Tab-separated table of C-alpha atoms in Angstrom:
chain	number	residue	atom	x	y	z
A	1	MET	CA	27.657	-4.049	25.723
A	2	LYS	CA	30.705	-5.293	27.605
A	3	THR	CA	33.931	-5.533	25.570
A	4	ILE	CA	37.150	-7.514	26.022
A	5	ASP	CA	38.817	-4.529	27.684
A	6	SER	CA	36.213	-4.711	30.460
A	7	LEU	CA	37.458	-8.180	31.448
A	8	GLY	CA	40.610	-6.884	33.123
A	9	ASP	CA	43.961	-8.687	33.181
A	10	LEU	CA	43.714	-11.899	31.155
A	11	THR	CA	47.267	-13.086	31.784
A	12	GLY	CA	47.200	-16.830	32.375
A	13	LYS	CA	43.423	-17.003	31.975
A	14	LYS	CA	41.680	-19.580	29.807
A	15	VAL	CA	39.196	-17.840	27.556
A	16	LEU	CA	36.394	-19.727	25.843
A	17	VAL	CA	35.590	-17.960	22.567
A	18	ARG	CA	32.343	-18.679	20.732
A	19	SER	CA	33.314	-18.131	17.090
A	20	ASP	CA	31.299	-18.539	13.908
A	21	LEU	CA	33.136	-21.124	11.802
A	22	ASN	CA	30.089	-22.325	9.873
A	23	VAL	CA	31.923	-22.350	6.550
A	24	PRO	CA	30.816	-23.933	3.265
A	25	LEU	CA	32.645	-27.163	2.466
A	26	ASP	CA	33.285	-29.230	-0.627
A	27	GLY	CA	34.105	-32.493	1.115
A	28	THR	CA	36.778	-31.343	3.553
A	29	THR	CA	37.800	-28.282	1.512
A	30	ILE	CA	36.596	-24.877	2.701
A	31	THR	CA	35.201	-22.991	-0.311
A	32	ASP	CA	34.831	-19.622	1.470
A	33	ASP	CA	36.973	-18.960	4.549
A	34	GLY	CA	35.536	-15.513	5.289
A	35	ARG	CA	34.151	-16.511	8.671
A	36	VAL	CA	37.408	-18.135	9.758
A	37	ARG	CA	39.340	-14.995	8.800
A	38	ALA	CA	36.802	-12.855	10.660
A	39	SER	CA	37.470	-14.829	13.857
A	40	VAL	CA	41.211	-14.121	13.879
A	41	PRO	CA	41.429	-10.547	15.324
A	42	THR	CA	39.669	-11.460	18.579
A	43	ILE	CA	41.776	-14.580	19.069
A	44	GLU	CA	44.968	-12.638	18.388
A	45	LYS	CA	43.958	-9.899	20.857
A	46	LEU	CA	43.373	-12.481	23.572
A	47	LEU	CA	46.664	-14.241	22.868
A	48	ALA	CA	48.485	-10.901	23.005
A	49	ALA	CA	46.874	-10.321	26.413
A	50	GLY	CA	48.508	-13.522	27.710
A	51	ALA	CA	45.470	-15.765	27.585
A	52	ALA	CA	45.017	-19.335	26.401
A	53	VAL	CA	42.151	-19.567	23.913
A	54	ILE	CA	39.601	-22.369	23.614
A	55	VAL	CA	37.415	-21.972	20.532
A	56	THR	CA	33.913	-23.398	20.335
A	57	ALA	CA	31.756	-23.226	17.203
A	58	HIS	CA	29.248	-25.088	15.074
A	59	LEU	CA	29.279	-26.301	11.485
A	60	GLY	CA	26.232	-27.306	9.497
A	61	ARG	CA	23.153	-28.890	11.012
A	62	PRO	CA	24.060	-32.181	12.670
A	63	LYS	CA	21.223	-33.878	14.503
A	64	GLY	CA	22.650	-33.508	17.996
A	65	ALA	CA	25.226	-36.280	17.559
A	66	PRO	CA	28.689	-36.547	15.961
A	67	GLU	CA	28.819	-36.759	12.155
A	68	ASP	CA	32.172	-36.892	10.370
A	69	LYS	CA	31.049	-34.554	7.578
A	70	TYR	CA	30.388	-31.810	10.137
A	71	SER	CA	33.709	-32.074	11.973
A	72	LEU	CA	35.457	-28.774	12.629
A	73	ALA	CA	38.788	-30.270	11.513
A	74	PRO	CA	38.933	-28.198	8.276
A	75	ALA	CA	38.201	-25.008	10.242
A	76	ALA	CA	40.876	-25.842	12.835
A	77	ALA	CA	43.423	-26.428	10.068
A	78	ARG	CA	42.574	-23.129	8.342
A	79	LEU	CA	42.623	-21.191	11.610
A	80	SER	CA	46.042	-22.659	12.349
A	81	GLU	CA	47.302	-21.400	8.986
A	82	LEU	CA	45.888	-17.918	9.572
A	83	LEU	CA	47.275	-17.648	13.106
A	84	GLY	CA	50.605	-19.159	12.180
A	85	LYS	CA	50.494	-21.536	15.148
A	86	PRO	CA	49.031	-24.952	15.986
A	87	VAL	CA	45.336	-25.240	16.783
A	88	SER	CA	44.697	-28.559	18.514
A	89	LEU	CA	41.245	-30.044	17.990
A	90	ALA	CA	39.601	-32.027	20.769
A	91	SER	CA	37.753	-35.113	19.563
A	92	ASP	CA	34.663	-34.189	21.574
A	93	LEU	CA	32.906	-31.137	23.032
A	94	VAL	CA	32.881	-31.529	26.819
A	95	GLY	CA	34.136	-35.107	27.211
A	96	GLU	CA	37.510	-36.493	28.232
A	97	SER	CA	39.335	-35.177	25.155
A	98	ALA	CA	37.959	-31.651	25.657
A	99	LYS	CA	38.851	-31.669	29.354
A	100	ALA	CA	42.382	-32.927	28.704
A	101	THR	CA	42.919	-30.489	25.842
A	102	ALA	CA	41.750	-27.519	27.921
A	103	ALA	CA	43.761	-28.589	30.973
A	104	ALA	CA	46.980	-28.869	28.958
A	105	LEU	CA	46.588	-25.487	27.261
A	106	GLU	CA	49.248	-22.890	28.103
A	107	PRO	CA	49.057	-19.084	27.675
A	108	GLY	CA	49.570	-18.160	24.024
A	109	GLN	CA	48.164	-21.479	22.794
A	110	VAL	CA	44.898	-22.182	20.953
A	111	ALA	CA	42.651	-25.232	21.014
A	112	MET	CA	39.283	-25.958	19.461
A	113	LEU	CA	36.433	-28.095	20.748
A	114	GLU	CA	34.530	-30.335	18.338
A	115	ASN	CA	31.252	-29.106	16.817
A	116	VAL	CA	29.031	-27.755	19.602
A	117	ARG	CA	25.938	-28.993	17.776
A	118	PHE	CA	27.120	-32.572	18.191
A	119	ASP	CA	25.401	-32.163	21.573
A	120	ALA	CA	21.612	-31.827	21.310
A	121	ARG	CA	21.545	-29.658	24.435
A	122	GLU	CA	23.113	-26.767	22.519
A	123	THR	CA	19.898	-25.960	20.678
A	124	SER	CA	17.416	-27.367	23.207
A	125	LYS	CA	14.277	-25.365	23.981
A	126	VAL	CA	14.506	-26.642	27.565
A	127	ASP	CA	16.416	-24.143	29.709
A	128	ASP	CA	17.768	-26.752	32.114
A	129	GLU	CA	19.257	-28.827	29.293
A	130	ARG	CA	21.024	-25.839	27.727
A	131	GLU	CA	22.242	-24.684	31.119
A	132	ALA	CA	23.699	-28.119	31.875
A	133	LEU	CA	25.799	-28.018	28.702
A	134	ALA	CA	26.786	-24.405	29.340
A	135	GLY	CA	27.962	-25.415	32.806
A	136	GLU	CA	30.195	-28.139	31.377
A	137	LEU	CA	31.642	-25.679	28.859
A	138	ALA	CA	32.160	-23.076	31.570
A	139	ALA	CA	34.164	-25.603	33.629
A	140	LEU	CA	36.814	-25.570	30.885
A	141	ALA	CA	37.572	-21.834	31.113
A	142	ASP	CA	37.768	-18.735	33.291
A	143	VAL	CA	36.226	-16.189	30.916
A	144	PHE	CA	33.797	-16.187	27.972
A	145	VAL	CA	34.020	-14.053	24.829
A	146	SER	CA	31.125	-14.057	22.376
A	147	ASP	CA	32.434	-13.537	18.857
A	148	GLY	CA	30.052	-15.574	16.688
A	149	PHE	CA	27.795	-12.856	15.329
A	150	GLY	CA	26.036	-15.344	13.076
A	151	VAL	CA	24.448	-16.991	16.140
A	152	VAL	CA	23.726	-14.096	18.529
A	153	HIS	CA	20.061	-14.188	17.525
A	154	ARG	CA	19.849	-17.713	18.967
A	155	LYS	CA	19.167	-18.584	22.608
A	156	GLN	CA	21.680	-21.416	22.670
A	157	ALA	CA	23.952	-22.871	25.337
A	158	SER	CA	27.251	-21.663	23.859
A	159	VAL	CA	25.829	-18.242	22.999
A	160	TYR	CA	23.388	-17.234	25.716
A	161	ASP	CA	23.465	-19.470	28.788
A	162	ILE	CA	27.238	-19.573	29.202
A	163	ALA	CA	27.420	-15.773	29.206
A	164	LYS	CA	25.529	-15.845	32.498
A	165	MET	CA	27.992	-18.308	34.073
A	166	LEU	CA	31.385	-16.716	33.368
A	167	PRO	CA	32.692	-13.165	33.155
A	168	ALA	CA	31.568	-12.384	29.591
A	169	ALA	CA	32.142	-9.830	26.864
A	170	ALA	CA	31.683	-9.271	23.158
A	171	GLY	CA	34.591	-10.043	20.861
A	172	LEU	CA	35.923	-7.599	18.282
A	173	LEU	CA	33.806	-9.069	15.493
A	174	VAL	CA	30.527	-8.865	17.389
A	175	GLN	CA	31.437	-5.350	18.530
A	176	LYS	CA	32.144	-4.246	14.951
A	177	GLU	CA	28.996	-5.914	13.609
A	178	VAL	CA	26.746	-4.200	16.149
A	179	GLU	CA	28.390	-0.808	15.668
A	180	SER	CA	28.184	-1.013	11.866
A	181	LEU	CA	24.619	-2.291	11.663
A	182	SER	CA	23.443	0.147	14.344
A	183	LYS	CA	24.981	2.970	12.347
A	184	ALA	CA	22.868	1.882	9.378
A	185	VAL	CA	19.683	1.311	11.375
A	186	THR	CA	19.550	3.795	14.240
A	187	ASP	CA	20.448	7.116	12.640
A	188	PRO	CA	21.354	6.535	8.980
A	189	ALA	CA	22.722	9.297	6.784
A	190	ARG	CA	20.217	9.926	3.999
A	191	PRO	CA	19.239	8.992	1.380
A	192	TYR	CA	19.041	5.550	2.998
A	193	ALA	CA	18.746	2.777	0.407
A	194	VAL	CA	18.135	-0.881	1.204
A	195	VAL	CA	18.623	-3.592	-1.421
A	196	LEU	CA	16.774	-6.831	-0.714
A	197	GLY	CA	17.075	-10.038	-2.696
A	198	GLY	CA	17.209	-13.723	-2.073
A	199	SER	CA	14.551	-16.285	-2.750
A	200	LYS	CA	11.588	-15.617	-0.473
A	201	VAL	CA	9.549	-12.644	0.672
A	202	SER	CA	8.517	-14.714	3.703
A	203	ASP	CA	12.135	-14.737	4.935
A	204	LYS	CA	12.118	-10.954	5.148
A	205	LEU	CA	8.590	-10.039	6.277
A	206	GLY	CA	9.642	-8.316	9.494
A	207	VAL	CA	12.567	-6.565	7.841
A	208	ILE	CA	10.442	-5.088	5.062
A	209	ALA	CA	7.753	-3.940	7.506
A	210	ASN	CA	10.373	-2.230	9.681
A	211	LEU	CA	12.226	-0.646	6.749
A	212	LEU	CA	9.002	0.874	5.423
A	213	THR	CA	9.202	3.191	8.441
A	214	LYS	CA	12.924	3.930	8.103
A	215	ALA	CA	14.370	3.652	4.574
A	216	ASP	CA	14.027	6.174	1.754
A	217	ARG	CA	14.353	3.561	-0.988
A	218	LEU	CA	13.730	-0.161	-1.084
A	219	LEU	CA	15.214	-1.986	-4.082
A	220	ILE	CA	13.754	-5.454	-4.603
A	221	GLY	CA	15.425	-8.201	-6.654
A	222	GLY	CA	16.128	-11.917	-6.444
A	223	GLY	CA	13.474	-14.601	-6.330
A	224	MET	CA	11.318	-12.535	-3.986
A	225	VAL	CA	10.697	-9.916	-6.682
A	226	PHE	CA	8.275	-12.155	-8.563
A	227	THR	CA	5.791	-12.037	-5.718
A	228	PHE	CA	5.972	-8.226	-5.969
A	229	LEU	CA	5.470	-8.352	-9.743
A	230	LYS	CA	2.566	-10.778	-9.399
A	231	ALA	CA	1.010	-8.505	-6.770
A	232	GLN	CA	0.912	-5.826	-9.450
A	233	GLY	CA	-0.933	-8.178	-11.775
A	234	TYR	CA	1.994	-9.221	-13.982
A	235	GLU	CA	2.644	-12.677	-15.430
A	236	VAL	CA	5.727	-14.260	-13.818
A	237	GLY	CA	5.847	-17.552	-15.749
A	238	SER	CA	7.417	-20.401	-13.787
A	239	SER	CA	9.444	-18.027	-11.594
A	240	LEU	CA	9.620	-18.501	-7.840
A	241	LEU	CA	6.333	-17.258	-6.388
A	242	GLU	CA	4.784	-17.197	-2.929
A	243	GLU	CA	1.059	-17.036	-3.609
A	244	ASP	CA	0.282	-16.829	0.100
A	245	GLN	CA	2.263	-13.586	0.400
A	246	LEU	CA	0.506	-11.630	-2.361
A	247	ASP	CA	-1.837	-9.768	-0.013
A	248	THR	CA	1.062	-8.971	2.320
A	249	VAL	CA	3.083	-7.550	-0.571
A	250	LYS	CA	0.126	-5.491	-1.759
A	251	GLY	CA	-0.006	-4.079	1.763
A	252	TYR	CA	3.697	-3.232	1.605
A	253	LEU	CA	3.236	-1.376	-1.674
A	254	ALA	CA	0.372	0.635	-0.193
A	255	THR	CA	2.309	1.424	3.005
A	256	ALA	CA	5.354	2.515	1.002
A	257	LYS	CA	3.186	4.937	-0.954
A	258	GLU	CA	1.673	6.334	2.257
A	259	ASN	CA	5.107	6.740	3.887
A	260	GLY	CA	6.820	8.219	0.843
A	261	VAL	CA	9.210	5.264	0.562
A	262	GLU	CA	10.334	4.599	-2.991
A	263	ILE	CA	9.963	0.942	-3.994
A	264	VAL	CA	12.290	0.160	-6.904
A	265	LEU	CA	11.393	-2.954	-8.889
A	266	PRO	CA	13.176	-4.300	-11.974
A	267	THR	CA	12.011	-3.142	-15.385
A	268	ASP	CA	13.459	-6.165	-17.166
A	269	ILE	CA	14.280	-9.754	-16.252
A	270	VAL	CA	16.699	-12.411	-17.503
A	271	ALA	CA	14.254	-15.257	-18.150
A	272	ALA	CA	15.470	-18.816	-18.684
A	273	ALA	CA	14.003	-22.039	-20.026
A	274	GLY	CA	15.092	-23.856	-16.844
A	275	PHE	CA	17.185	-23.681	-13.714
A	276	ALA	CA	20.644	-24.497	-15.073
A	277	ALA	CA	23.911	-22.693	-15.725
A	278	ASP	CA	23.593	-23.309	-19.478
A	279	ALA	CA	19.824	-22.795	-19.749
A	280	GLU	CA	18.588	-20.957	-22.821
A	281	HIS	CA	17.711	-17.409	-21.734
A	282	ASP	CA	16.930	-13.918	-22.919
A	283	VAL	CA	15.971	-10.515	-21.549
A	284	VAL	CA	12.265	-9.710	-21.322
A	285	ALA	CA	10.220	-6.860	-19.883
A	286	ALA	CA	9.381	-7.371	-16.208
A	287	ASP	CA	5.678	-7.212	-17.028
A	288	ALA	CA	5.914	-9.738	-19.880
A	289	ILE	CA	7.682	-12.871	-18.623
A	290	PRO	CA	6.658	-15.775	-20.897
A	291	ALA	CA	4.531	-18.435	-19.215
A	292	ASP	CA	7.149	-21.137	-19.882
A	293	ARG	CA	10.128	-19.132	-18.572
A	294	MET	CA	11.537	-18.461	-15.114
A	295	GLY	CA	13.283	-15.291	-14.054
A	296	LEU	CA	16.802	-15.932	-12.769
A	297	ASP	CA	18.208	-12.390	-12.602
A	298	ILE	CA	17.252	-8.764	-12.996
A	299	GLY	CA	17.966	-7.496	-16.515
A	300	PRO	CA	20.616	-5.030	-17.745
A	301	ASP	CA	18.272	-2.009	-17.714
A	302	SER	CA	17.276	-2.871	-14.163
A	303	ALA	CA	20.938	-3.236	-13.185
A	304	THR	CA	21.570	0.304	-14.451
A	305	LEU	CA	18.465	1.584	-12.647
A	306	PHE	CA	19.416	-0.095	-9.369
A	307	ALA	CA	22.982	1.230	-9.597
A	308	SER	CA	21.671	4.785	-10.043
A	309	LYS	CA	19.553	4.437	-6.898
A	310	ILE	CA	22.552	3.156	-4.922
A	311	VAL	CA	25.397	5.408	-6.045
A	312	ASP	CA	23.980	8.648	-4.595
A	313	ALA	CA	22.770	7.081	-1.328
A	314	LYS	CA	24.556	7.986	1.897
A	315	THR	CA	23.681	4.704	3.642
A	316	ILE	CA	23.247	1.433	1.753
A	317	VAL	CA	22.354	-1.944	3.235
A	318	TRP	CA	22.270	-5.005	0.991
A	319	ASN	CA	20.845	-8.386	1.936
A	320	GLY	CA	20.275	-11.031	-0.716
A	321	PRO	CA	21.563	-11.505	-4.289
A	322	MET	CA	19.682	-10.184	-7.311
A	323	GLY	CA	19.781	-13.478	-9.168
A	324	VAL	CA	21.392	-16.901	-9.310
A	325	PHE	CA	24.874	-15.373	-9.165
A	326	GLU	CA	26.525	-18.803	-8.960
A	327	PHE	CA	25.714	-19.158	-12.685
A	328	ASP	CA	27.670	-16.657	-14.818
A	329	ALA	CA	24.700	-15.958	-17.089
A	330	PHE	CA	22.612	-14.797	-14.134
A	331	ALA	CA	25.192	-12.874	-12.084
A	332	GLY	CA	24.877	-9.480	-13.798
A	333	GLY	CA	22.389	-7.922	-11.382
A	334	THR	CA	24.328	-8.968	-8.293
A	335	LYS	CA	27.555	-7.658	-9.813
A	336	ALA	CA	25.912	-4.317	-10.609
A	337	VAL	CA	24.678	-3.879	-7.025
A	338	ALA	CA	28.075	-4.739	-5.541
A	339	GLN	CA	29.898	-2.385	-7.910
A	340	ALA	CA	27.478	0.476	-7.237
A	341	MET	CA	28.039	0.077	-3.494
A	342	ILE	CA	31.779	0.327	-4.060
A	343	ASP	CA	31.305	3.370	-6.305
A	344	SER	CA	29.102	5.147	-3.760
A	345	ASP	CA	30.593	7.544	-1.236
A	346	GLY	CA	28.001	6.376	1.285
A	347	PHE	CA	28.407	3.966	4.184
A	348	SER	CA	27.710	0.487	2.840
A	349	VAL	CA	26.801	-2.701	4.708
A	350	VAL	CA	26.669	-6.142	3.105
A	351	GLY	CA	24.248	-8.126	5.259
A	352	GLY	CA	25.990	-11.472	5.445
A	353	GLY	CA	24.840	-14.805	4.072
A	354	ASP	CA	24.629	-15.143	0.293
A	355	SER	CA	25.406	-11.449	-0.238
A	356	ALA	CA	28.761	-11.748	1.521
A	357	ALA	CA	29.481	-14.969	-0.364
A	358	ALA	CA	28.661	-13.229	-3.657
A	359	VAL	CA	31.135	-10.442	-2.933
A	360	ARG	CA	33.925	-12.966	-2.512
A	361	ILE	CA	32.897	-15.433	-5.223
A	362	LEU	CA	32.498	-12.662	-7.808
A	363	GLY	CA	35.933	-11.281	-6.957
A	364	PHE	CA	35.145	-7.884	-5.441
A	365	ASP	CA	37.605	-6.170	-3.114
A	366	GLU	CA	36.120	-6.463	0.364
A	367	ALA	CA	37.863	-3.220	1.345
A	368	GLY	CA	35.483	-1.383	-0.993
A	369	PHE	CA	32.571	-1.898	1.415
A	370	GLY	CA	31.988	-0.193	4.749
A	371	HIS	CA	31.200	-3.471	6.457
A	372	ILE	CA	30.591	-7.063	5.375
A	373	SER	CA	28.537	-8.901	7.964
A	374	THR	CA	29.230	-12.530	8.852
A	375	GLY	CA	25.665	-13.188	10.015
A	376	GLY	CA	22.774	-13.259	7.584
A	377	GLY	CA	20.023	-14.137	10.064
A	378	ALA	CA	21.433	-11.996	12.875
A	379	SER	CA	21.880	-8.960	10.631
A	380	LEU	CA	18.327	-9.366	9.351
A	381	GLU	CA	16.957	-9.437	12.885
A	382	LEU	CA	18.911	-6.300	13.795
A	383	LEU	CA	17.490	-4.611	10.690
A	384	GLU	CA	14.099	-5.808	11.871
A	385	GLY	CA	14.605	-4.001	15.170
A	386	LYS	CA	14.534	-7.162	17.278
A	387	THR	CA	16.339	-7.743	20.563
A	388	LEU	CA	18.949	-10.461	20.056
A	389	PRO	CA	19.395	-12.707	23.128
A	390	GLY	CA	23.102	-13.291	22.540
A	391	LEU	CA	23.686	-9.520	22.613
A	392	ALA	CA	21.258	-8.653	25.414
A	393	VAL	CA	23.051	-11.069	27.751
A	394	LEU	CA	26.327	-9.149	27.225
A	395	GLU	CA	24.939	-5.817	28.335
A	396	GLY	CA	26.560	-4.532	31.501
């Protein structure tokens, strides 16, 4: 994979950087700036090399047209604070404002284009449409650097097509993500433990199937665990359940047994009367969830069990919280997993998305983990063994 150093002398060059600035917002206030902070090292490296930097990124899921609530203005303001210099924001993506902003940019300066998904061509399934947008973006710069790891699994104009139109390379973030996740996937030190949570088994079908040939231990929590418990014949009450995945899960359990992969399921569950922060709740055995209760976290015994299976592992990958960590009463399992990863001497990877958010929201020191990914979907697809188009196009 080509890196920034392969691009040669960047003095006076205009570099278009595809960053991942898809941050959570409360109105116009960024509630977790992790992705903005992760974009800074690449931008600073390019500025130090004498380049002018034009940032392009998406936020949310606009319907291919401008929407005020999805403006990148909050991200531009935060990036400016982190860089300690102005970041001008064009009022459009490839229109007159973008062209004028790019033309006026001097070496050492940074500008940002408005949300790339304000243009429907960005995510079009029609190659010609994506290529047309990529061509207009390419006209603004001399070089392209792909640094939005959270989108490299997408065949999109600002990720894939543009990399074929300009001299292109991976940014520092994408480089670090690939190196860290490859270290965990390709030749992991053993024991290799994978912790999977989140709401749905169906979101992680390919990952589980692939890990059953690679991991030594698979720890299952979060909403997806209830499909595993049901597959074993247990009552799960009103907990999240994917009935259509029961046969698939039964197959996983059988394959794990055949392959000698240890499947670790919770022994107890924090079961609540409803989905609310102040819902009445208690701890019940995992095989005895009352019919009128829903599981919202793994229980304290399970937290201890999971921690013991993590602490002595040499490689740990975690994707998906163990419970509804946003509610204090149901954050215990997620906290236990995060703490065990910090306590382990092994190489630990937090697989982006809600897991990365949990680390920050629950107040853990990010330095305690080997790597915290910025891309939930992209990291999952790497764990699944898939070829990611936004990475393949950067291979030289």
